[in-house]
XYZ file of C-alpha atoms in Angstrom:
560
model
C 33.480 0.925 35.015
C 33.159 1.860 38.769
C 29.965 3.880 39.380
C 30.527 7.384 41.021
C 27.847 7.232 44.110
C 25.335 9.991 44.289
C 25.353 11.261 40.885
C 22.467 10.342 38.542
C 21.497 12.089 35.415
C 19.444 14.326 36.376
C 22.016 15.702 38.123
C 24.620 15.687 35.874
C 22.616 17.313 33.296
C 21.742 20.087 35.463
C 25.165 21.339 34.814
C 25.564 21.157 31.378
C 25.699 24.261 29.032
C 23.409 22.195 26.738
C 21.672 18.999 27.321
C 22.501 15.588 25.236
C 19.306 13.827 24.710
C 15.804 13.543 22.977
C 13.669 12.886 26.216
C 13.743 16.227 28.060
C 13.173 18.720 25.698
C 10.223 20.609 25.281
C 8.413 18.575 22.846
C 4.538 17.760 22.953
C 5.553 14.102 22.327
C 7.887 14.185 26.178
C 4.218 15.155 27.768
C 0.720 13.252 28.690
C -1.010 14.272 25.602
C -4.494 15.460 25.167
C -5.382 12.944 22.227
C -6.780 9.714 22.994
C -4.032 7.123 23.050
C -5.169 5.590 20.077
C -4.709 8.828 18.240
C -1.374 9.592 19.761
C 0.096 5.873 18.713
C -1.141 6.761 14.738
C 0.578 10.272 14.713
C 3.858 8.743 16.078
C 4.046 5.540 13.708
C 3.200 7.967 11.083
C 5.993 10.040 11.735
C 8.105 6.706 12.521
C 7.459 5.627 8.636
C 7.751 8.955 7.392
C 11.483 9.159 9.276
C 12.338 5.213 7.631
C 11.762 7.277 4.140
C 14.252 9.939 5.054
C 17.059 6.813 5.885
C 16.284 5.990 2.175
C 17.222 9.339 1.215
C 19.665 11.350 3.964
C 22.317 8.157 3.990
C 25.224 10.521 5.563
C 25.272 13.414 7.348
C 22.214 13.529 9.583
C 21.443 9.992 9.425
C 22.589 9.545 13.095
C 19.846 12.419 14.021
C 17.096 10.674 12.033
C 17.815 7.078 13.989
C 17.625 8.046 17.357
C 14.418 9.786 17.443
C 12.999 6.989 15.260
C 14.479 5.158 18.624
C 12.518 7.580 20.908
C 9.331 6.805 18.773
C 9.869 3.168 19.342
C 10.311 4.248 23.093
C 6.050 5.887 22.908
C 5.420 2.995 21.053
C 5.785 0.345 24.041
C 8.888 -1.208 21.885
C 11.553 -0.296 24.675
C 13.794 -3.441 23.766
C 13.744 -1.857 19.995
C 14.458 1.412 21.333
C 17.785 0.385 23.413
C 18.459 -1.513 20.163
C 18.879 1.444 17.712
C 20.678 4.074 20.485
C 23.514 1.095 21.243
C 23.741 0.376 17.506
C 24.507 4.385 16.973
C 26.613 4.561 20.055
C 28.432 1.443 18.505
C 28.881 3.200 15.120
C 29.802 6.410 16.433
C 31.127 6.359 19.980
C 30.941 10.135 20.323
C 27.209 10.648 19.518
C 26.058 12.724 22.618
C 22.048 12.295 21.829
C 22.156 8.325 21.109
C 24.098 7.625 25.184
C 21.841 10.153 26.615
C 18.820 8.562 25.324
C 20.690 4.450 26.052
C 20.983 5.876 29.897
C 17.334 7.316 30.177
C 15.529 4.006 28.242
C 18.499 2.025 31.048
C 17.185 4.321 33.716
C 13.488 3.042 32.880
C 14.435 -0.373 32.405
C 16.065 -0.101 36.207
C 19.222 -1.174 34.802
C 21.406 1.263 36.732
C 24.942 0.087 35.849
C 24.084 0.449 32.741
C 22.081 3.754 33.059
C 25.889 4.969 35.260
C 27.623 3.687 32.912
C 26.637 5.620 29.605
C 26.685 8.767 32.086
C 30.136 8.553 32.652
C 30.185 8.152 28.915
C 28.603 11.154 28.009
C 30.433 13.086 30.897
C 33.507 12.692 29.399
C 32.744 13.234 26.233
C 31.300 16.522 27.058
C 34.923 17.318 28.765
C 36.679 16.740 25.826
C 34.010 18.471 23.797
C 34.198 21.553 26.101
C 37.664 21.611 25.843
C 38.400 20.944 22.567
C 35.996 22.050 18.952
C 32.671 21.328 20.631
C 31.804 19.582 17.097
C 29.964 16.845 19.260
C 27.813 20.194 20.914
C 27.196 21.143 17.185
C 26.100 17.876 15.763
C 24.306 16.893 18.903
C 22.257 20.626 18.624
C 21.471 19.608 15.089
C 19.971 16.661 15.661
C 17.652 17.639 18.342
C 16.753 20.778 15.815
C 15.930 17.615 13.352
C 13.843 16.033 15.745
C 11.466 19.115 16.324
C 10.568 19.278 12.605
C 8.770 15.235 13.340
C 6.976 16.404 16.986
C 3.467 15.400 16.987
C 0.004 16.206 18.431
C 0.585 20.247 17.687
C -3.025 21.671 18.502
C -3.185 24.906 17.618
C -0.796 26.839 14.670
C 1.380 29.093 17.576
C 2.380 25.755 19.067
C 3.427 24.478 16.057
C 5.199 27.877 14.941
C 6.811 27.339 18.369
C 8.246 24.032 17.627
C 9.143 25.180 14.545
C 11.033 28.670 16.159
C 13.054 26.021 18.215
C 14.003 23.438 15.670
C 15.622 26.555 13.799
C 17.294 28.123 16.435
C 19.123 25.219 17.090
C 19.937 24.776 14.528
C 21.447 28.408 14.191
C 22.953 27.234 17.463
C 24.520 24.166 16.246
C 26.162 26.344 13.358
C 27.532 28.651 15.958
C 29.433 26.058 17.689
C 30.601 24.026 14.404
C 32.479 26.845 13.290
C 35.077 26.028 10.980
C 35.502 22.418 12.454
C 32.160 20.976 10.977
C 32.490 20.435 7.206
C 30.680 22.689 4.633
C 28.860 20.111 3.162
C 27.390 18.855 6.555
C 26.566 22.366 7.106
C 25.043 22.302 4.115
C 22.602 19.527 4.897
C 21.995 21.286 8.377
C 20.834 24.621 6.140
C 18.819 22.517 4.095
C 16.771 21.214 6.995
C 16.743 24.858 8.312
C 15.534 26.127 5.438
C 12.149 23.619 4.661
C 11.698 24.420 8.503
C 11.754 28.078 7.575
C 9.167 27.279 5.050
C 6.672 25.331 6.854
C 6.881 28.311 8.824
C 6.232 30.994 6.191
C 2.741 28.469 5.470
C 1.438 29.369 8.915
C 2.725 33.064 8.947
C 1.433 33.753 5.700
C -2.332 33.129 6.559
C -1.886 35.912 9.750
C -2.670 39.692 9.142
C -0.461 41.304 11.705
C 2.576 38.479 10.439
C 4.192 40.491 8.152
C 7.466 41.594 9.632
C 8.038 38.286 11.201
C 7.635 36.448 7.914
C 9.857 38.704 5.978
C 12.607 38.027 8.575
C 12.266 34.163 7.876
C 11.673 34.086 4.073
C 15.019 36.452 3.618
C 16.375 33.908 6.024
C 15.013 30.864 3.722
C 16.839 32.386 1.040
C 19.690 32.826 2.317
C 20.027 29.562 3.268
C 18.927 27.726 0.080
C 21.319 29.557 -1.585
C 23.662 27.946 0.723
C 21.827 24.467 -0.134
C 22.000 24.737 -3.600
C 26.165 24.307 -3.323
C 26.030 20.920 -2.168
C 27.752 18.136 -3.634
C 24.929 15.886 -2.898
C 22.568 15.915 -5.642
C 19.049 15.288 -3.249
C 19.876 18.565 -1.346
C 21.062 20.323 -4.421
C 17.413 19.491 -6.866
C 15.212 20.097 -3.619
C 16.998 23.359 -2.520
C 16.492 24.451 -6.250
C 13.054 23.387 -5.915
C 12.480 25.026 -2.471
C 13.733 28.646 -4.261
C 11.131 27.957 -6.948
C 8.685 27.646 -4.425
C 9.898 30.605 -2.832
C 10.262 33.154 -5.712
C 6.680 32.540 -6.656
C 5.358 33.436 -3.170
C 7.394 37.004 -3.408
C 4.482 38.342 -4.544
C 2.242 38.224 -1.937
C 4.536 41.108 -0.286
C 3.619 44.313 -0.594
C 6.993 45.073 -1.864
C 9.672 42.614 -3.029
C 11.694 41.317 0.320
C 15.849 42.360 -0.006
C 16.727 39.033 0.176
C 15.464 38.416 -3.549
C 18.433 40.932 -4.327
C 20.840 40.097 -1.137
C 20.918 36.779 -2.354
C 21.450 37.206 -6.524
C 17.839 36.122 -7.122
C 16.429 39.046 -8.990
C 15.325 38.680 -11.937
C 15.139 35.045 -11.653
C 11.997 33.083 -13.162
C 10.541 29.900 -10.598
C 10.148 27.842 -13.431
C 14.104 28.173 -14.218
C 14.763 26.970 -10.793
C 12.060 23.641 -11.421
C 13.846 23.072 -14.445
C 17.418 23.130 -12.662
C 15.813 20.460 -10.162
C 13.741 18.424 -12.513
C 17.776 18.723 -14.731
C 20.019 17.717 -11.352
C 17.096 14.559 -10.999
C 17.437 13.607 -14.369
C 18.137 9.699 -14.307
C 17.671 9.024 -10.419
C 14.262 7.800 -9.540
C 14.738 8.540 -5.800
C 14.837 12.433 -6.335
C 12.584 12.923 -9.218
C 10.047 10.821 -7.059
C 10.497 13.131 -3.945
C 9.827 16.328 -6.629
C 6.894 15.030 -8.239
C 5.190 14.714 -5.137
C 6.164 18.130 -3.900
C 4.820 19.571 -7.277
C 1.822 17.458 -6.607
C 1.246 18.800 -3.803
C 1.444 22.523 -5.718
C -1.081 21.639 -7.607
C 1.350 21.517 -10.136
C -0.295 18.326 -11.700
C 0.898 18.358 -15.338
C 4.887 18.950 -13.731
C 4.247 16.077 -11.283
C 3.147 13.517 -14.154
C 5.649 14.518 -16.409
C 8.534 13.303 -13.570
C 6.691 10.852 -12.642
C 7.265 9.351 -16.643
C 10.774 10.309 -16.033
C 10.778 8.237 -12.712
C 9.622 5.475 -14.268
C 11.727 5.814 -17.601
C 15.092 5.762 -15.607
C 13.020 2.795 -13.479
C 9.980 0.631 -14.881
C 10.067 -2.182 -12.605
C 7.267 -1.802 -9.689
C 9.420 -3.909 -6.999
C 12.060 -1.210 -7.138
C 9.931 1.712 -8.205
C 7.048 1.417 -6.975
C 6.687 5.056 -5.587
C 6.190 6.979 -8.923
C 3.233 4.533 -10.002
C 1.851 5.565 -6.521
C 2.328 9.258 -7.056
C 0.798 9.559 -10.526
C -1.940 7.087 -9.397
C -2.324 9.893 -6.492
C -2.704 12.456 -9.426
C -4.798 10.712 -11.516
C -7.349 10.424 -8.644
C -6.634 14.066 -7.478
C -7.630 15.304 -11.095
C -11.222 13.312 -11.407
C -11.823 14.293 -7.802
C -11.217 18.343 -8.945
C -13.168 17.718 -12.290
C -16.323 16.037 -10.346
C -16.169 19.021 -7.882
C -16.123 21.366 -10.784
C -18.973 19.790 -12.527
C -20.971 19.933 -9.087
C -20.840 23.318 -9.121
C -21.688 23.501 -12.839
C -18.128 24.851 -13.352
C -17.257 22.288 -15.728
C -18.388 19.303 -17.965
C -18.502 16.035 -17.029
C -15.136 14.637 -15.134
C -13.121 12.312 -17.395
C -13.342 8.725 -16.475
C -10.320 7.920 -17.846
C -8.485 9.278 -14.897
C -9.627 6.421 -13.269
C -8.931 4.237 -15.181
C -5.350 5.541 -15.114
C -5.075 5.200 -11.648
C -6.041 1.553 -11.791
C -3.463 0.347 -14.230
C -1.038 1.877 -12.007
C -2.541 0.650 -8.733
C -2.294 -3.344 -10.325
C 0.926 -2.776 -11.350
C 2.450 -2.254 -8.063
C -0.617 -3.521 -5.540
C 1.098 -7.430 -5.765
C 4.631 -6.251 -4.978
C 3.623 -3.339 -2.383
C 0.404 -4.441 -0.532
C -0.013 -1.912 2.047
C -2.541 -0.083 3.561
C -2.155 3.384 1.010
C -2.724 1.094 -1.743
C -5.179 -0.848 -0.629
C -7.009 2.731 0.222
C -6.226 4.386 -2.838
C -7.498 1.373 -5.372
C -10.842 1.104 -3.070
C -11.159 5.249 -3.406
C -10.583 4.132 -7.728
C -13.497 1.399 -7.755
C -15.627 3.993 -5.494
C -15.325 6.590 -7.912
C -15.984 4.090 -10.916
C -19.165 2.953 -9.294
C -21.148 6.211 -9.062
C -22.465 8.908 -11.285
C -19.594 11.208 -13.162
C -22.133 14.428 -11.055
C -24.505 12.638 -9.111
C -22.098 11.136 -6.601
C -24.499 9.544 -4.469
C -26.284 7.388 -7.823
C -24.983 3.998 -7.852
C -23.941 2.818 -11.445
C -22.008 0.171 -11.407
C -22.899 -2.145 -7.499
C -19.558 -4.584 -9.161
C -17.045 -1.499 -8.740
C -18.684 -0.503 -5.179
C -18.153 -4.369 -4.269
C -14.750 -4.186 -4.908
C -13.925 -0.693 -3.024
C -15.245 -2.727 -0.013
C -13.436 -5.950 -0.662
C -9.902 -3.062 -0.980
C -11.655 -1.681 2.568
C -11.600 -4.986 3.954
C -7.812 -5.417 3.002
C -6.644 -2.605 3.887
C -8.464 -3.306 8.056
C -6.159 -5.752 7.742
C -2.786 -3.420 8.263
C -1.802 -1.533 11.833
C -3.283 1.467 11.828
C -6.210 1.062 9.906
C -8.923 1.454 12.163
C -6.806 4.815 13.373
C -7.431 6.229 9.857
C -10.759 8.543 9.232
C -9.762 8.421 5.879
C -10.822 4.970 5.202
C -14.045 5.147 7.629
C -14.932 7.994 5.491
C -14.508 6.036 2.081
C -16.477 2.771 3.528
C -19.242 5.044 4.747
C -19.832 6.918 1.415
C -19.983 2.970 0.220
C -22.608 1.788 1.987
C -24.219 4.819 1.451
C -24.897 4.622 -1.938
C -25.649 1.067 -1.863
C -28.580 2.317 0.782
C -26.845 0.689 3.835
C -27.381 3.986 5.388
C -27.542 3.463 8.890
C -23.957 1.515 8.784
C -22.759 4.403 6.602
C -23.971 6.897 9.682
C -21.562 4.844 12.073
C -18.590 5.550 9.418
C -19.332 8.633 9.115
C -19.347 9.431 13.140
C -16.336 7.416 13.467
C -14.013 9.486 10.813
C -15.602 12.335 12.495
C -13.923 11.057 16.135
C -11.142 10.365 14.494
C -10.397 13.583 13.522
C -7.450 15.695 14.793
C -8.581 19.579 15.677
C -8.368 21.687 12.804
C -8.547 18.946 10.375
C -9.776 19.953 6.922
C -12.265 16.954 6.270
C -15.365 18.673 6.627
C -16.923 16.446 3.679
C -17.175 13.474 6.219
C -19.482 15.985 8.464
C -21.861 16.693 5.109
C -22.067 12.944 4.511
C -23.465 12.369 7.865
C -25.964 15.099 7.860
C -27.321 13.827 4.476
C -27.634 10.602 5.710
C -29.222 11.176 8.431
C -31.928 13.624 7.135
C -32.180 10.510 4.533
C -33.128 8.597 7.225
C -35.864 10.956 8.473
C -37.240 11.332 5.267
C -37.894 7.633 4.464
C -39.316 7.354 8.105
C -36.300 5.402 9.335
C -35.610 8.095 12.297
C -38.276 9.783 14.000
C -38.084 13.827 14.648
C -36.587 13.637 18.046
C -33.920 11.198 17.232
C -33.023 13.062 14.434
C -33.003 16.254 16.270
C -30.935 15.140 19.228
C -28.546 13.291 16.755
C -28.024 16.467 14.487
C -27.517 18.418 17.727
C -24.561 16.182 19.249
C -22.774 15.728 15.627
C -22.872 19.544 14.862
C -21.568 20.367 18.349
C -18.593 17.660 18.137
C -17.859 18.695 14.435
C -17.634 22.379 15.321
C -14.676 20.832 18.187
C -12.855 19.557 14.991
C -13.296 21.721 12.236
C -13.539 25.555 11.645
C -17.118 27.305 12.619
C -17.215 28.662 9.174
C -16.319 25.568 7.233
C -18.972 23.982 9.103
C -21.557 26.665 8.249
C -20.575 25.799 5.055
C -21.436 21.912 4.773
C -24.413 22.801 6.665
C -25.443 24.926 3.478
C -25.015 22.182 1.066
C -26.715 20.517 2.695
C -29.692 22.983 3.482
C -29.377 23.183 -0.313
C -29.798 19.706 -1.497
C -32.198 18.530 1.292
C -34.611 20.954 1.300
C -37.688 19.281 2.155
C -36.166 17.254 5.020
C -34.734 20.902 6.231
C -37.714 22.723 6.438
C -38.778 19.709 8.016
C -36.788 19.494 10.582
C -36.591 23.386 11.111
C -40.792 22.882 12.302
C -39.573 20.212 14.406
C -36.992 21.988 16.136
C -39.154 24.643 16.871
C -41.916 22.887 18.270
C -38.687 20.874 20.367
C -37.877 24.374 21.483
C -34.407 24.038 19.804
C -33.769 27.588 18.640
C -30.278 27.610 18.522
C -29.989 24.736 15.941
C -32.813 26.414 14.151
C -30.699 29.547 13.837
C -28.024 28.114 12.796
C -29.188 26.711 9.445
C -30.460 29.464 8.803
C -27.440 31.458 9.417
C -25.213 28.757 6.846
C -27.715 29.803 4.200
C -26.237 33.187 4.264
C -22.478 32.051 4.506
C -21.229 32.957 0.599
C -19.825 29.664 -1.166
C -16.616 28.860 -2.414
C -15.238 26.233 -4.424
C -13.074 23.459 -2.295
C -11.691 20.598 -3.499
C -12.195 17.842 -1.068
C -9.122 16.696 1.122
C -10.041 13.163 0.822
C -9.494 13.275 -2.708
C -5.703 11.768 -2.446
C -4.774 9.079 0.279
C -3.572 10.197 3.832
């Protein structure tokens, strides 16, 4: 194919209505990020295994959207050969894929490979004339695929850039609909409205927690509606149990409008109960493992913990052997450790009696059944966070009870350091430092404890990792391991850096537990301060004595 001199792709694209392609659009992951590097590579391999699930369950119609921006994550990832690998397979499989030979000429383009590069531009040129010319399906699937891809962006710092990411992914693919017309099949539409529609709802999350919101939300949960109802036609039975699912989760929210939205009547749901539409899921799952596995994990994640067992059991009724199932013992293992973590919480507070142990010992029994055929990192994690909890006090967390159990969390530790990512994870930093912290390793535990912190994204809801390291450290003080001045400077730097990663307010109050159940070693500290001249930090315990409590379940309670 004879190269046409003087036209590259930047060029080319300049004149296109639309523009084929993951690599220019306006996603945080095309841009120098703010996060350390480090950081940055754990988000996207995260999303890159959390896109090699949805293979397992979107085999058709947006399956070509799904593998090339699992190419463009191998592209951040340094794996360029990989990344050329999966956009030539798709452009193999189906020649007229706009995205995958936009993104082969830009990875040939960095790979100075400029036949090549030309090459798959004249490719996509033409393709685009016929396109232009003719249905413009290829403009419609190539729009919803680049909608797809803004759902998996990464590094969103604040909530209005991720609303904004969000905004887009819809809108195109509202856009993507608009050129389909009646030349993309209802079903595939279907799938697209699907995607729209858990899009819409991620959304409603973030607009639901603003006070001035409330216009703008009821535009997009009408709009959810109306598109699960749309969902819920589908011929494929994942879309059809989730979308009943999603308009479950959507009727039970109608109530925290001041009036009930039209769209609850526009779209023939009045009068409808949310536990009908669970039960229509939980009925469509019946007998495939795949979908009641994806539904007990979104009720877990409701808090819905009695639903999410009960499918698991399904699950694993339609499918008992770990190799092949292994996801539902991980799930209920999840909400076995989820339920002791909310009973011990309870019971701190004096809420409650004493946890039930045999939560645990649930979670174990379905740990060993699937840790030999699915070593990995999450169950590694999740059996150490099993022998932590067995190895301390049912209320007094920080009493050792069994040193055995708190060996083997740290041998599971160990195991788990073993797998990429691990030393990316504050999760596990946090677990090892609570570890050595009740077997009196405390200084190690402190340098945990700082590293979860550091590992942190902004806005993260960990704050338990910033108590631990406060406790510790006043621990230290008290049993003359620190001196004043250490102690002061070292409380000053962590409660600066942990107000950079978490709320003001939840910090204030962590800060009053722990002004709470260190006393001694607060007032203390509060005479040293003074005498240091450090008012500020002075003032600000005393201000988190005021802040009024509330009960939180810790985030760490469930793996990552």
């Amino acid at each position: 194919m004879e190269e046409e001199p003087g036209v590259d792709i930047e060029t080319l694209i300049d004149e296109f209505e639309y523009i084929p392609g993951y690599f220019h659009l306006e996603m945080n992951l095309n841009f120098e990020s703010c996060t350390p590097p480090h950081l940055r590579r754990r988000d996207i391999k995260l999303k890159q295994e959390a896109l090699q699930f949805q293979l397992e369950v979107d085999s058709s119609f947006q399956h070509f959207g799904i593998r090339n921006l699992s190419g463009v994550f191998s592209f951040y990832l340094d794996e360029v050969d990989k990344a050329k690998e999966i956009f030539i397979n798709i452009c193999n499989q189906d020649s007229n894929n706009l995205n995958a030979w936009a993104n082969l000429a830009y990875v040939y383009d960095k790979l100075n490979m400029e036949e090549e590069a030309s090459q798959c531009v004249d490719k996509l040129s033409h393709l685009m004339d016929l396109d232009t010319h003719g249905d413009r399906h290829m403009a419609a699937r190539c729009l919803a695929e680049q909608g797809y891809a803004h759902a998996f962006d990464v590094g969103q710092m604040t909530e209005k850039d991720n609303m904004e990411k969000l905004i887009t992914g819809i809108s195109l693919y509202d856009k993507a609909v608009t050129y389909g017309k009646h030349k993309i099949s209802i079903e595939e539409k279907r799938s697209w409205f699907f995607t729209m529609a858990s899009l819409c709802m991620r959304l409603d999350e973030i607009l639901i927690k603003k006070e001035h919101a409330g216009k703008k939300r009821l535009q997009f949960y009408n709009k959810t509606l109306m598109l699960l109802r749309e969902a819920v036609k589908s011929s494929n039975n994942h879309y059809k149990a989730l979308s009943w699912c999603y308009i479950g989760m959507m009727l039970e929210k109608q109530y925290s409008f001041s009036t009930t939205p039209m769209g609850i009547h526009d779209y023939g749901f009045s009068g409808t109960d949310p536990l009908d539409c669970f039960s229509k899921a939980i009925e469509i799952g019946k007998g495939d493992p795949l979908i009641l596995n994806r539904l007990a994990k979104i009720f877990h994640f409701l808090g819905k913990q009695e639903m999410a067992t009960g499918i698991c059991n399904m699950a694993l009724s339609a499918l008992q052997d770990p190799k092949l199932n292994w996801q539902a013992y991980c799930t209920r293992s999840q909400i076995f450790i989820w339920m002791y973590v909310r009973d011990l919480e309870r019971a701190k507070l004096g809420l409650g009696g004493l946890p039930d142990r045999n939560h645990l010992t649930n979670a174990k029994c379905d740990l060993e059944s699937i840790i030999d055929v699915y070593p990995c990192l999450k169950t590694y994690l999740e059996m150490g966070q099993v022998y932590y909890y067995m190895g301390v006090d049912a209320v007094q967390e920080l009493m050792l009870t069994d040193e055995d159990s708190i060996n083997h969390a740290l041998v599971c530790i160990a195991k788990a350091m073993e797998y990429d990512l691990a030393d990316t994870l504050p999760e596990l930093q946090l677990l090892k430092g609570k570890c050595l912290q009740v077997k009196g390793e405390e200084l190690n535990a402190s340098e945990c404890f700082k590293k979860a912190i550091e590992l942190e994204s902004k806005g993260s809801q960990s704050t338990e990792t910033f108590r631990h390291l406060m406790e510790v450290l006043l621990s230290l003080y008290g049993h003359t391991k620190m001196d004043a001045e250490t102690l002061i400077q070292e409380v000053e730097v962590w409660v600066k850096e942990a107000q950079k990663k978490y709320e003001v307010e939840s910090v204030s109050q962590e800060l009053q537990t722990v002004c709470r159940n260190n006393t001694t070693e607060i007032v203390n500290l509060s005479k040293a301060m003074i005498a240091a001249g450090k008012m500020d930090l002075v003032r600000l315990l005393f201000q988190s004595m005021m802040v009024k409590p509330r009960m939180k379940l810790s985030s760490r309670s469930s793996s990552f």
